[in-house]
Amino acid sequence: MLSEVERTVVEILRERGGRATVREVAAELHRRGYSPRMASNAFYYLAIKGVVRRAGKGLYELVGGAEAK
């Protein structure tokens, strides 16, 4: 099960074509009323859950077929 912030991060990634940097997501989280510092933790837990994978330095992408649970 994904937290509210994790679901928001997945939504942001989908809006950006499935790929975004931590900085881009942090900025968008801030615009949506969350602390931008939550981005790193959200990516960490999403990676553990198999929803995203690291695609480069500071870059993450959705794993194919990943759905927000």
PDB file of N, CA, C and O in Angstrom:
ATOM      1  N   MET A   1       0.849  -1.180   0.000  1.00  0.00           N
ATOM      2  CA  MET A   1       0.000   0.000   0.000  1.00  0.00           C
ATOM      3  C   MET A   1       0.895   1.244   0.000  1.00  0.00           C
ATOM      4  O   MET A   1       1.873   1.315   0.739  1.00  0.00           O
ATOM      5  N   LEU A   2       0.539   2.206  -0.810  1.00  0.00           N
ATOM      6  CA  LEU A   2       1.323   3.428  -0.914  1.00  0.00           C
ATOM      7  C   LEU A   2       0.751   4.518  -0.014  1.00  0.00           C
ATOM      8  O   LEU A   2      -0.462   4.627   0.144  1.00  0.00           O
ATOM      9  N   SER A   3       1.639   5.321   0.528  1.00  0.00           N
ATOM     10  CA  SER A   3       1.207   6.467   1.329  1.00  0.00           C
ATOM     11  C   SER A   3       0.675   7.556   0.390  1.00  0.00           C
ATOM     12  O   SER A   3       0.833   7.486  -0.827  1.00  0.00           O
ATOM     13  N   GLU A   4       0.076   8.555   0.978  1.00  0.00           N
ATOM     14  CA  GLU A   4      -0.466   9.674   0.204  1.00  0.00           C
ATOM     15  C   GLU A   4       0.639  10.369  -0.596  1.00  0.00           C
ATOM     16  O   GLU A   4       0.460  10.690  -1.768  1.00  0.00           O
ATOM     17  N   VAL A   5       1.780  10.586   0.024  1.00  0.00           N
ATOM     18  CA  VAL A   5       2.902  11.243  -0.659  1.00  0.00           C
ATOM     19  C   VAL A   5       3.433  10.360  -1.783  1.00  0.00           C
ATOM     20  O   VAL A   5       3.716  10.847  -2.883  1.00  0.00           O
ATOM     21  N   GLU A   6       3.543   9.058  -1.531  1.00  0.00           N
ATOM     22  CA  GLU A   6       4.019   8.140  -2.566  1.00  0.00           C
ATOM     23  C   GLU A   6       3.069   8.127  -3.762  1.00  0.00           C
ATOM     24  O   GLU A   6       3.514   8.143  -4.916  1.00  0.00           O
ATOM     25  N   ARG A   7       1.764   8.128  -3.500  1.00  0.00           N
ATOM     26  CA  ARG A   7       0.789   8.185  -4.604  1.00  0.00           C
ATOM     27  C   ARG A   7       0.945   9.483  -5.382  1.00  0.00           C
ATOM     28  O   ARG A   7       0.851   9.486  -6.618  1.00  0.00           O
ATOM     29  N   THR A   8       1.190  10.573  -4.676  1.00  0.00           N
ATOM     30  CA  THR A   8       1.379  11.862  -5.346  1.00  0.00           C
ATOM     31  C   THR A   8       2.631  11.840  -6.204  1.00  0.00           C
ATOM     32  O   THR A   8       2.622  12.341  -7.334  1.00  0.00           O
ATOM     33  N   VAL A   9       3.706  11.242  -5.724  1.00  0.00           N
ATOM     34  CA  VAL A   9       4.943  11.135  -6.502  1.00  0.00           C
ATOM     35  C   VAL A   9       4.702  10.313  -7.768  1.00  0.00           C
ATOM     36  O   VAL A   9       5.143  10.689  -8.859  1.00  0.00           O
ATOM     37  N   VAL A  10       3.975   9.205  -7.645  1.00  0.00           N
ATOM     38  CA  VAL A  10       3.658   8.382  -8.825  1.00  0.00           C
ATOM     39  C   VAL A  10       2.837   9.199  -9.819  1.00  0.00           C
ATOM     40  O   VAL A  10       3.080   9.153 -11.030  1.00  0.00           O
ATOM     41  N   GLU A  11       1.884   9.963  -9.322  1.00  0.00           N
ATOM     42  CA  GLU A  11       1.063  10.821 -10.178  1.00  0.00           C
ATOM     43  C   GLU A  11       1.938  11.846 -10.916  1.00  0.00           C
ATOM     44  O   GLU A  11       1.775  12.067 -12.116  1.00  0.00           O
ATOM     45  N   ILE A  12       2.862  12.459 -10.202  1.00  0.00           N
ATOM     46  CA  ILE A  12       3.775  13.435 -10.808  1.00  0.00           C
ATOM     47  C   ILE A  12       4.620  12.766 -11.890  1.00  0.00           C
ATOM     48  O   ILE A  12       4.786  13.312 -12.990  1.00  0.00           O
ATOM     49  N   LEU A  13       5.126  11.580 -11.602  1.00  0.00           N
ATOM     50  CA  LEU A  13       5.921  10.854 -12.594  1.00  0.00           C
ATOM     51  C   LEU A  13       5.097  10.558 -13.842  1.00  0.00           C
ATOM     52  O   LEU A  13       5.581  10.715 -14.967  1.00  0.00           O
ATOM     53  N   ARG A  14       3.873  10.137 -13.665  1.00  0.00           N
ATOM     54  CA  ARG A  14       3.003   9.854 -14.821  1.00  0.00           C
ATOM     55  C   ARG A  14       2.779  11.117 -15.648  1.00  0.00           C
ATOM     56  O   ARG A  14       2.769  11.059 -16.872  1.00  0.00           O
ATOM     57  N   GLU A  15       2.572  12.237 -14.973  1.00  0.00           N
ATOM     58  CA  GLU A  15       2.373  13.509 -15.681  1.00  0.00           C
ATOM     59  C   GLU A  15       3.600  13.909 -16.478  1.00  0.00           C
ATOM     60  O   GLU A  15       3.501  14.639 -17.458  1.00  0.00           O
ATOM     61  N   ARG A  16       4.765  13.440 -16.059  1.00  0.00           N
ATOM     62  CA  ARG A  16       6.030  13.783 -16.722  1.00  0.00           C
ATOM     63  C   ARG A  16       6.530  12.654 -17.612  1.00  0.00           C
ATOM     64  O   ARG A  16       7.718  12.556 -17.886  1.00  0.00           O
ATOM     65  N   GLY A  17       5.642  11.797 -18.036  1.00  0.00           N
ATOM     66  CA  GLY A  17       6.020  10.736 -18.956  1.00  0.00           C
ATOM     67  C   GLY A  17       6.708   9.547 -18.305  1.00  0.00           C
ATOM     68  O   GLY A  17       7.378   8.770 -18.974  1.00  0.00           O
ATOM     69  N   GLY A  18       6.575   9.410 -16.993  1.00  0.00           N
ATOM     70  CA  GLY A  18       7.127   8.264 -16.288  1.00  0.00           C
ATOM     71  C   GLY A  18       8.544   8.433 -15.783  1.00  0.00           C
ATOM     72  O   GLY A  18       9.125   7.513 -15.226  1.00  0.00           O
ATOM     73  N   ARG A  19       9.100   9.622 -15.949  1.00  0.00           N
ATOM     74  CA  ARG A  19      10.500   9.856 -15.576  1.00  0.00           C
ATOM     75  C   ARG A  19      10.685  11.283 -15.066  1.00  0.00           C
ATOM     76  O   ARG A  19      10.168  12.220 -15.653  1.00  0.00           O
ATOM     77  N   ALA A  20      11.426  11.442 -13.971  1.00  0.00           N
ATOM     78  CA  ALA A  20      11.685  12.777 -13.434  1.00  0.00           C
ATOM     79  C   ALA A  20      12.841  12.717 -12.444  1.00  0.00           C
ATOM     80  O   ALA A  20      13.150  11.660 -11.898  1.00  0.00           O
ATOM     81  N   THR A  21      13.437  13.870 -12.212  1.00  0.00           N
ATOM     82  CA  THR A  21      14.504  13.956 -11.217  1.00  0.00           C
ATOM     83  C   THR A  21      13.886  14.202  -9.843  1.00  0.00           C
ATOM     84  O   THR A  21      12.745  14.637  -9.725  1.00  0.00           O
ATOM     85  N   VAL A  22      14.690  13.948  -8.830  1.00  0.00           N
ATOM     86  CA  VAL A  22      14.242  14.205  -7.465  1.00  0.00           C
ATOM     87  C   VAL A  22      13.923  15.688  -7.308  1.00  0.00           C
ATOM     88  O   VAL A  22      12.928  16.052  -6.682  1.00  0.00           O
ATOM     89  N   ARG A  23      14.739  16.545  -7.888  1.00  0.00           N
ATOM     90  CA  ARG A  23      14.503  17.993  -7.778  1.00  0.00           C
ATOM     91  C   ARG A  23      13.182  18.408  -8.422  1.00  0.00           C
ATOM     92  O   ARG A  23      12.456  19.240  -7.881  1.00  0.00           O
ATOM     93  N   GLU A  24      12.877  17.852  -9.594  1.00  0.00           N
ATOM     94  CA  GLU A  24      11.616  18.184 -10.266  1.00  0.00           C
ATOM     95  C   GLU A  24      10.426  17.758  -9.418  1.00  0.00           C
ATOM     96  O   GLU A  24       9.463  18.515  -9.258  1.00  0.00           O
ATOM     97  N   VAL A  25      10.509  16.557  -8.869  1.00  0.00           N
ATOM     98  CA  VAL A  25       9.415  16.051  -8.043  1.00  0.00           C
ATOM     99  C   VAL A  25       9.310  16.852  -6.748  1.00  0.00           C
ATOM    100  O   VAL A  25       8.207  17.185  -6.308  1.00  0.00           O
ATOM    101  N   ALA A  26      10.438  17.200  -6.151  1.00  0.00           N
ATOM    102  CA  ALA A  26      10.421  17.998  -4.922  1.00  0.00           C
ATOM    103  C   ALA A  26       9.752  19.349  -5.165  1.00  0.00           C
ATOM    104  O   ALA A  26       8.943  19.801  -4.344  1.00  0.00           O
ATOM    105  N   ALA A  27      10.066  19.976  -6.287  1.00  0.00           N
ATOM    106  CA  ALA A  27       9.454  21.265  -6.615  1.00  0.00           C
ATOM    107  C   ALA A  27       7.946  21.119  -6.798  1.00  0.00           C
ATOM    108  O   ALA A  27       7.166  21.959  -6.327  1.00  0.00           O
ATOM    109  N   GLU A  28       7.528  20.053  -7.461  1.00  0.00           N
ATOM    110  CA  GLU A  28       6.097  19.838  -7.676  1.00  0.00           C
ATOM    111  C   GLU A  28       5.394  19.488  -6.366  1.00  0.00           C
ATOM    112  O   GLU A  28       4.271  19.937  -6.130  1.00  0.00           O
ATOM    113  N   LEU A  29       6.034  18.715  -5.509  1.00  0.00           N
ATOM    114  CA  LEU A  29       5.451  18.431  -4.191  1.00  0.00           C
ATOM    115  C   LEU A  29       5.237  19.726  -3.423  1.00  0.00           C
ATOM    116  O   LEU A  29       4.198  19.912  -2.781  1.00  0.00           O
ATOM    117  N   HIS A  30       6.217  20.617  -3.480  1.00  0.00           N
ATOM    118  CA  HIS A  30       6.101  21.900  -2.790  1.00  0.00           C
ATOM    119  C   HIS A  30       4.908  22.692  -3.324  1.00  0.00           C
ATOM    120  O   HIS A  30       4.145  23.277  -2.552  1.00  0.00           O
ATOM    121  N   ARG A  31       4.722  22.694  -4.644  1.00  0.00           N
ATOM    122  CA  ARG A  31       3.574  23.388  -5.236  1.00  0.00           C
ATOM    123  C   ARG A  31       2.245  22.790  -4.776  1.00  0.00           C
ATOM    124  O   ARG A  31       1.231  23.488  -4.734  1.00  0.00           O
ATOM    125  N   ARG A  32       2.261  21.509  -4.457  1.00  0.00           N
ATOM    126  CA  ARG A  32       1.035  20.832  -4.039  1.00  0.00           C
ATOM    127  C   ARG A  32       0.843  20.839  -2.522  1.00  0.00           C
ATOM    128  O   ARG A  32      -0.050  20.184  -1.993  1.00  0.00           O
ATOM    129  N   GLY A  33       1.696  21.560  -1.797  1.00  0.00           N
ATOM    130  CA  GLY A  33       1.512  21.725  -0.371  1.00  0.00           C
ATOM    131  C   GLY A  33       2.252  20.743   0.522  1.00  0.00           C
ATOM    132  O   GLY A  33       2.011  20.703   1.721  1.00  0.00           O
ATOM    133  N   TYR A  34       3.135  19.961  -0.051  1.00  0.00           N
ATOM    134  CA  TYR A  34       3.950  19.024   0.736  1.00  0.00           C
ATOM    135  C   TYR A  34       5.336  19.616   0.923  1.00  0.00           C
ATOM    136  O   TYR A  34       5.769  20.467   0.165  1.00  0.00           O
ATOM    137  N   SER A  35       6.058  19.097   1.893  1.00  0.00           N
ATOM    138  CA  SER A  35       7.444  19.495   2.067  1.00  0.00           C
ATOM    139  C   SER A  35       8.263  18.891   0.925  1.00  0.00           C
ATOM    140  O   SER A  35       8.140  17.694   0.650  1.00  0.00           O
ATOM    141  N   PRO A  36       9.099  19.690   0.263  1.00  0.00           N
ATOM    142  CA  PRO A  36       9.925  19.139  -0.809  1.00  0.00           C
ATOM    143  C   PRO A  36      10.908  18.086  -0.317  1.00  0.00           C
ATOM    144  O   PRO A  36      11.380  17.243  -1.083  1.00  0.00           O
ATOM    145  N   ARG A  37      11.208  18.089   0.969  1.00  0.00           N
ATOM    146  CA  ARG A  37      12.133  17.101   1.531  1.00  0.00           C
ATOM    147  C   ARG A  37      11.561  15.688   1.509  1.00  0.00           C
ATOM    148  O   ARG A  37      12.287  14.716   1.703  1.00  0.00           O
ATOM    149  N   MET A  38      10.270  15.573   1.300  1.00  0.00           N
ATOM    150  CA  MET A  38       9.631  14.260   1.283  1.00  0.00           C
ATOM    151  C   MET A  38       9.953  13.469   0.017  1.00  0.00           C
ATOM    152  O   MET A  38       9.773  12.252  -0.024  1.00  0.00           O
ATOM    153  N   ALA A  39      10.441  14.133  -1.016  1.00  0.00           N
ATOM    154  CA  ALA A  39      10.688  13.473  -2.297  1.00  0.00           C
ATOM    155  C   ALA A  39      11.697  12.336  -2.169  1.00  0.00           C
ATOM    156  O   ALA A  39      11.457  11.231  -2.665  1.00  0.00           O
ATOM    157  N   SER A  40      12.812  12.582  -1.515  1.00  0.00           N
ATOM    158  CA  SER A  40      13.847  11.553  -1.391  1.00  0.00           C
ATOM    159  C   SER A  40      13.339  10.320  -0.667  1.00  0.00           C
ATOM    160  O   SER A  40      13.577   9.187  -1.110  1.00  0.00           O
ATOM    161  N   ASN A  41      12.654  10.519   0.444  1.00  0.00           N
ATOM    162  CA  ASN A  41      12.109   9.381   1.186  1.00  0.00           C
ATOM    163  C   ASN A  41      11.073   8.625   0.363  1.00  0.00           C
ATOM    164  O   ASN A  41      11.041   7.393   0.375  1.00  0.00           O
ATOM    165  N   ALA A  42      10.225   9.364  -0.341  1.00  0.00           N
ATOM    166  CA  ALA A  42       9.209   8.713  -1.166  1.00  0.00           C
ATOM    167  C   ALA A  42       9.859   7.850  -2.234  1.00  0.00           C
ATOM    168  O   ALA A  42       9.455   6.702  -2.444  1.00  0.00           O
ATOM    169  N   PHE A  43      10.890   8.365  -2.897  1.00  0.00           N
ATOM    170  CA  PHE A  43      11.579   7.572  -3.917  1.00  0.00           C
ATOM    171  C   PHE A  43      12.239   6.339  -3.297  1.00  0.00           C
ATOM    172  O   PHE A  43      12.223   5.265  -3.897  1.00  0.00           O
ATOM    173  N   TYR A  44      12.817   6.495  -2.135  1.00  0.00           N
ATOM    174  CA  TYR A  44      13.455   5.363  -1.451  1.00  0.00           C
ATOM    175  C   TYR A  44      12.446   4.236  -1.235  1.00  0.00           C
ATOM    176  O   TYR A  44      12.701   3.078  -1.580  1.00  0.00           O
ATOM    177  N   TYR A  45      11.296   4.573  -0.660  1.00  0.00           N
ATOM    178  CA  TYR A  45      10.299   3.548  -0.370  1.00  0.00           C
ATOM    179  C   TYR A  45       9.619   3.029  -1.633  1.00  0.00           C
ATOM    180  O   TYR A  45       9.283   1.846  -1.726  1.00  0.00           O
ATOM    181  N   LEU A  46       9.423   3.876  -2.627  1.00  0.00           N
ATOM    182  CA  LEU A  46       8.853   3.407  -3.896  1.00  0.00           C
ATOM    183  C   LEU A  46       9.795   2.428  -4.584  1.00  0.00           C
ATOM    184  O   LEU A  46       9.347   1.462  -5.207  1.00  0.00           O
ATOM    185  N   ALA A  47      11.092   2.656  -4.463  1.00  0.00           N
ATOM    186  CA  ALA A  47      12.072   1.725  -5.051  1.00  0.00           C
ATOM    187  C   ALA A  47      12.031   0.383  -4.330  1.00  0.00           C
ATOM    188  O   ALA A  47      12.074  -0.678  -4.967  1.00  0.00           O
ATOM    189  N   ILE A  48      11.944   0.412  -3.005  1.00  0.00           N
ATOM    190  CA  ILE A  48      11.840  -0.829  -2.236  1.00  0.00           C
ATOM    191  C   ILE A  48      10.595  -1.607  -2.633  1.00  0.00           C
ATOM    192  O   ILE A  48      10.619  -2.836  -2.744  1.00  0.00           O
ATOM    193  N   LYS A  49       9.501  -0.893  -2.871  1.00  0.00           N
ATOM    194  CA  LYS A  49       8.235  -1.530  -3.237  1.00  0.00           C
ATOM    195  C   LYS A  49       8.186  -1.928  -4.707  1.00  0.00           C
ATOM    196  O   LYS A  49       7.211  -2.524  -5.152  1.00  0.00           O
ATOM    197  N   GLY A  50       9.219  -1.585  -5.479  1.00  0.00           N
ATOM    198  CA  GLY A  50       9.274  -1.983  -6.884  1.00  0.00           C
ATOM    199  C   GLY A  50       8.448  -1.131  -7.824  1.00  0.00           C
ATOM    200  O   GLY A  50       8.154  -1.546  -8.938  1.00  0.00           O
ATOM    201  N   VAL A  51       8.079   0.066  -7.391  1.00  0.00           N
ATOM    202  CA  VAL A  51       7.252   0.945  -8.209  1.00  0.00           C
ATOM    203  C   VAL A  51       8.117   1.817  -9.123  1.00  0.00           C
ATOM    204  O   VAL A  51       7.732   2.112 -10.250  1.00  0.00           O
ATOM    205  N   VAL A  52       9.287   2.208  -8.630  1.00  0.00           N
ATOM    206  CA  VAL A  52      10.217   3.016  -9.428  1.00  0.00           C
ATOM    207  C   VAL A  52      11.597   2.364  -9.393  1.00  0.00           C
ATOM    208  O   VAL A  52      11.870   1.509  -8.555  1.00  0.00           O
ATOM    209  N   ARG A  53      12.439   2.801 -10.314  1.00  0.00           N
ATOM    210  CA  ARG A  53      13.843   2.388 -10.288  1.00  0.00           C
ATOM    211  C   ARG A  53      14.692   3.597 -10.623  1.00  0.00           C
ATOM    212  O   ARG A  53      14.245   4.532 -11.300  1.00  0.00           O
ATOM    213  N   ARG A  54      15.900   3.545 -10.162  1.00  0.00           N
ATOM    214  CA  ARG A  54      16.835   4.627 -10.424  1.00  0.00           C
ATOM    215  C   ARG A  54      17.305   4.515 -11.874  1.00  0.00           C
ATOM    216  O   ARG A  54      17.724   3.454 -12.317  1.00  0.00           O
ATOM    217  N   ALA A  55      17.266   5.624 -12.600  1.00  0.00           N
ATOM    218  CA  ALA A  55      17.623   5.617 -14.022  1.00  0.00           C
ATOM    219  C   ALA A  55      18.833   6.497 -14.291  1.00  0.00           C
ATOM    220  O   ALA A  55      19.155   6.769 -15.438  1.00  0.00           O
ATOM    221  N   GLY A  56      19.475   6.971 -13.256  1.00  0.00           N
ATOM    222  CA  GLY A  56      20.624   7.852 -13.385  1.00  0.00           C
ATOM    223  C   GLY A  56      20.794   8.618 -12.101  1.00  0.00           C
ATOM    224  O   GLY A  56      20.029   8.439 -11.152  1.00  0.00           O
ATOM    225  N   LYS A  57      21.795   9.489 -12.078  1.00  0.00           N
ATOM    226  CA  LYS A  57      22.042  10.266 -10.873  1.00  0.00           C
ATOM    227  C   LYS A  57      20.877  11.225 -10.625  1.00  0.00           C
ATOM    228  O   LYS A  57      20.662  12.169 -11.381  1.00  0.00           O
ATOM    229  N   GLY A  58      20.111  10.958  -9.572  1.00  0.00           N
ATOM    230  CA  GLY A  58      18.979  11.792  -9.217  1.00  0.00           C
ATOM    231  C   GLY A  58      17.772  11.625 -10.116  1.00  0.00           C
ATOM    232  O   GLY A  58      16.793  12.354  -9.997  1.00  0.00           O
ATOM    233  N   LEU A  59      17.801  10.653 -11.016  1.00  0.00           N
ATOM    234  CA  LEU A  59      16.711  10.428 -11.966  1.00  0.00           C
ATOM    235  C   LEU A  59      16.031   9.100 -11.658  1.00  0.00           C
ATOM    236  O   LEU A  59      16.699   8.086 -11.453  1.00  0.00           O
ATOM    237  N   TYR A  60      14.714   9.125 -11.622  1.00  0.00           N
ATOM    238  CA  TYR A  60      13.931   7.913 -11.358  1.00  0.00           C
ATOM    239  C   TYR A  60      12.886   7.749 -12.445  1.00  0.00           C
ATOM    240  O   TYR A  60      12.442   8.721 -13.052  1.00  0.00           O
ATOM    241  N   GLU A  61      12.491   6.494 -12.662  1.00  0.00           N
ATOM    242  CA  GLU A  61      11.444   6.209 -13.634  1.00  0.00           C
ATOM    243  C   GLU A  61      10.520   5.137 -13.078  1.00  0.00           C
ATOM    244  O   GLU A  61      10.934   4.310 -12.256  1.00  0.00           O
ATOM    245  N   LEU A  62       9.278   5.181 -13.541  1.00  0.00           N
ATOM    246  CA  LEU A  62       8.313   4.163 -13.142  1.00  0.00           C
ATOM    247  C   LEU A  62       8.715   2.837 -13.755  1.00  0.00           C
ATOM    248  O   LEU A  62       9.170   2.782 -14.902  1.00  0.00           O
ATOM    249  N   VAL A  63       8.535   1.784 -12.992  1.00  0.00           N
ATOM    250  CA  VAL A  63       8.761   0.440 -13.506  1.00  0.00           C
ATOM    251  C   VAL A  63       7.540   0.097 -14.361  1.00  0.00           C
ATOM    252  O   VAL A  63       6.412   0.436 -14.002  1.00  0.00           O
ATOM    253  N   GLY A  64       7.741  -0.544 -15.486  1.00  0.00           N
ATOM    254  CA  GLY A  64       6.642  -0.866 -16.391  1.00  0.00           C
ATOM    255  C   GLY A  64       5.455  -1.497 -15.689  1.00  0.00           C
ATOM    256  O   GLY A  64       5.603  -2.439 -14.928  1.00  0.00           O
ATOM    257  N   GLY A  65       4.289  -0.948 -15.938  1.00  0.00           N
ATOM    258  CA  GLY A  65       3.059  -1.482 -15.363  1.00  0.00           C
ATOM    259  C   GLY A  65       2.843  -1.149 -13.904  1.00  0.00           C
ATOM    260  O   GLY A  65       1.934  -1.689 -13.285  1.00  0.00           O
ATOM    261  N   ALA A  66       3.663  -0.272 -13.332  1.00  0.00           N
ATOM    262  CA  ALA A  66       3.500   0.073 -11.914  1.00  0.00           C
ATOM    263  C   ALA A  66       2.198   0.810 -11.698  1.00  0.00           C
ATOM    264  O   ALA A  66       1.883   1.757 -12.387  1.00  0.00           O
ATOM    265  N   GLU A  67       1.440   0.348 -10.749  1.00  0.00           N
ATOM    266  CA  GLU A  67       0.167   0.965 -10.405  1.00  0.00           C
ATOM    267  C   GLU A  67       0.223   1.428  -8.953  1.00  0.00           C
ATOM    268  O   GLU A  67       0.783   0.758  -8.106  1.00  0.00           O
ATOM    269  N   ALA A  68      -0.387   2.548  -8.687  1.00  0.00           N
ATOM    270  CA  ALA A  68      -0.499   3.028  -7.306  1.00  0.00           C
ATOM    271  C   ALA A  68      -1.510   2.143  -6.594  1.00  0.00           C
ATOM    272  O   ALA A  68      -2.652   2.064  -6.994  1.00  0.00           O
ATOM    273  N   LYS A  69      -1.070   1.448  -5.556  1.00  0.00           N
ATOM    274  CA  LYS A  69      -1.947   0.505  -4.843  1.00  0.00           C
ATOM    275  C   LYS A  69      -2.680   1.191  -3.738  1.00  0.00           C
ATOM    276  O   LYS A  69      -2.229   2.082  -3.114  1.00  0.00           O
TER     277      LYS A  69
END
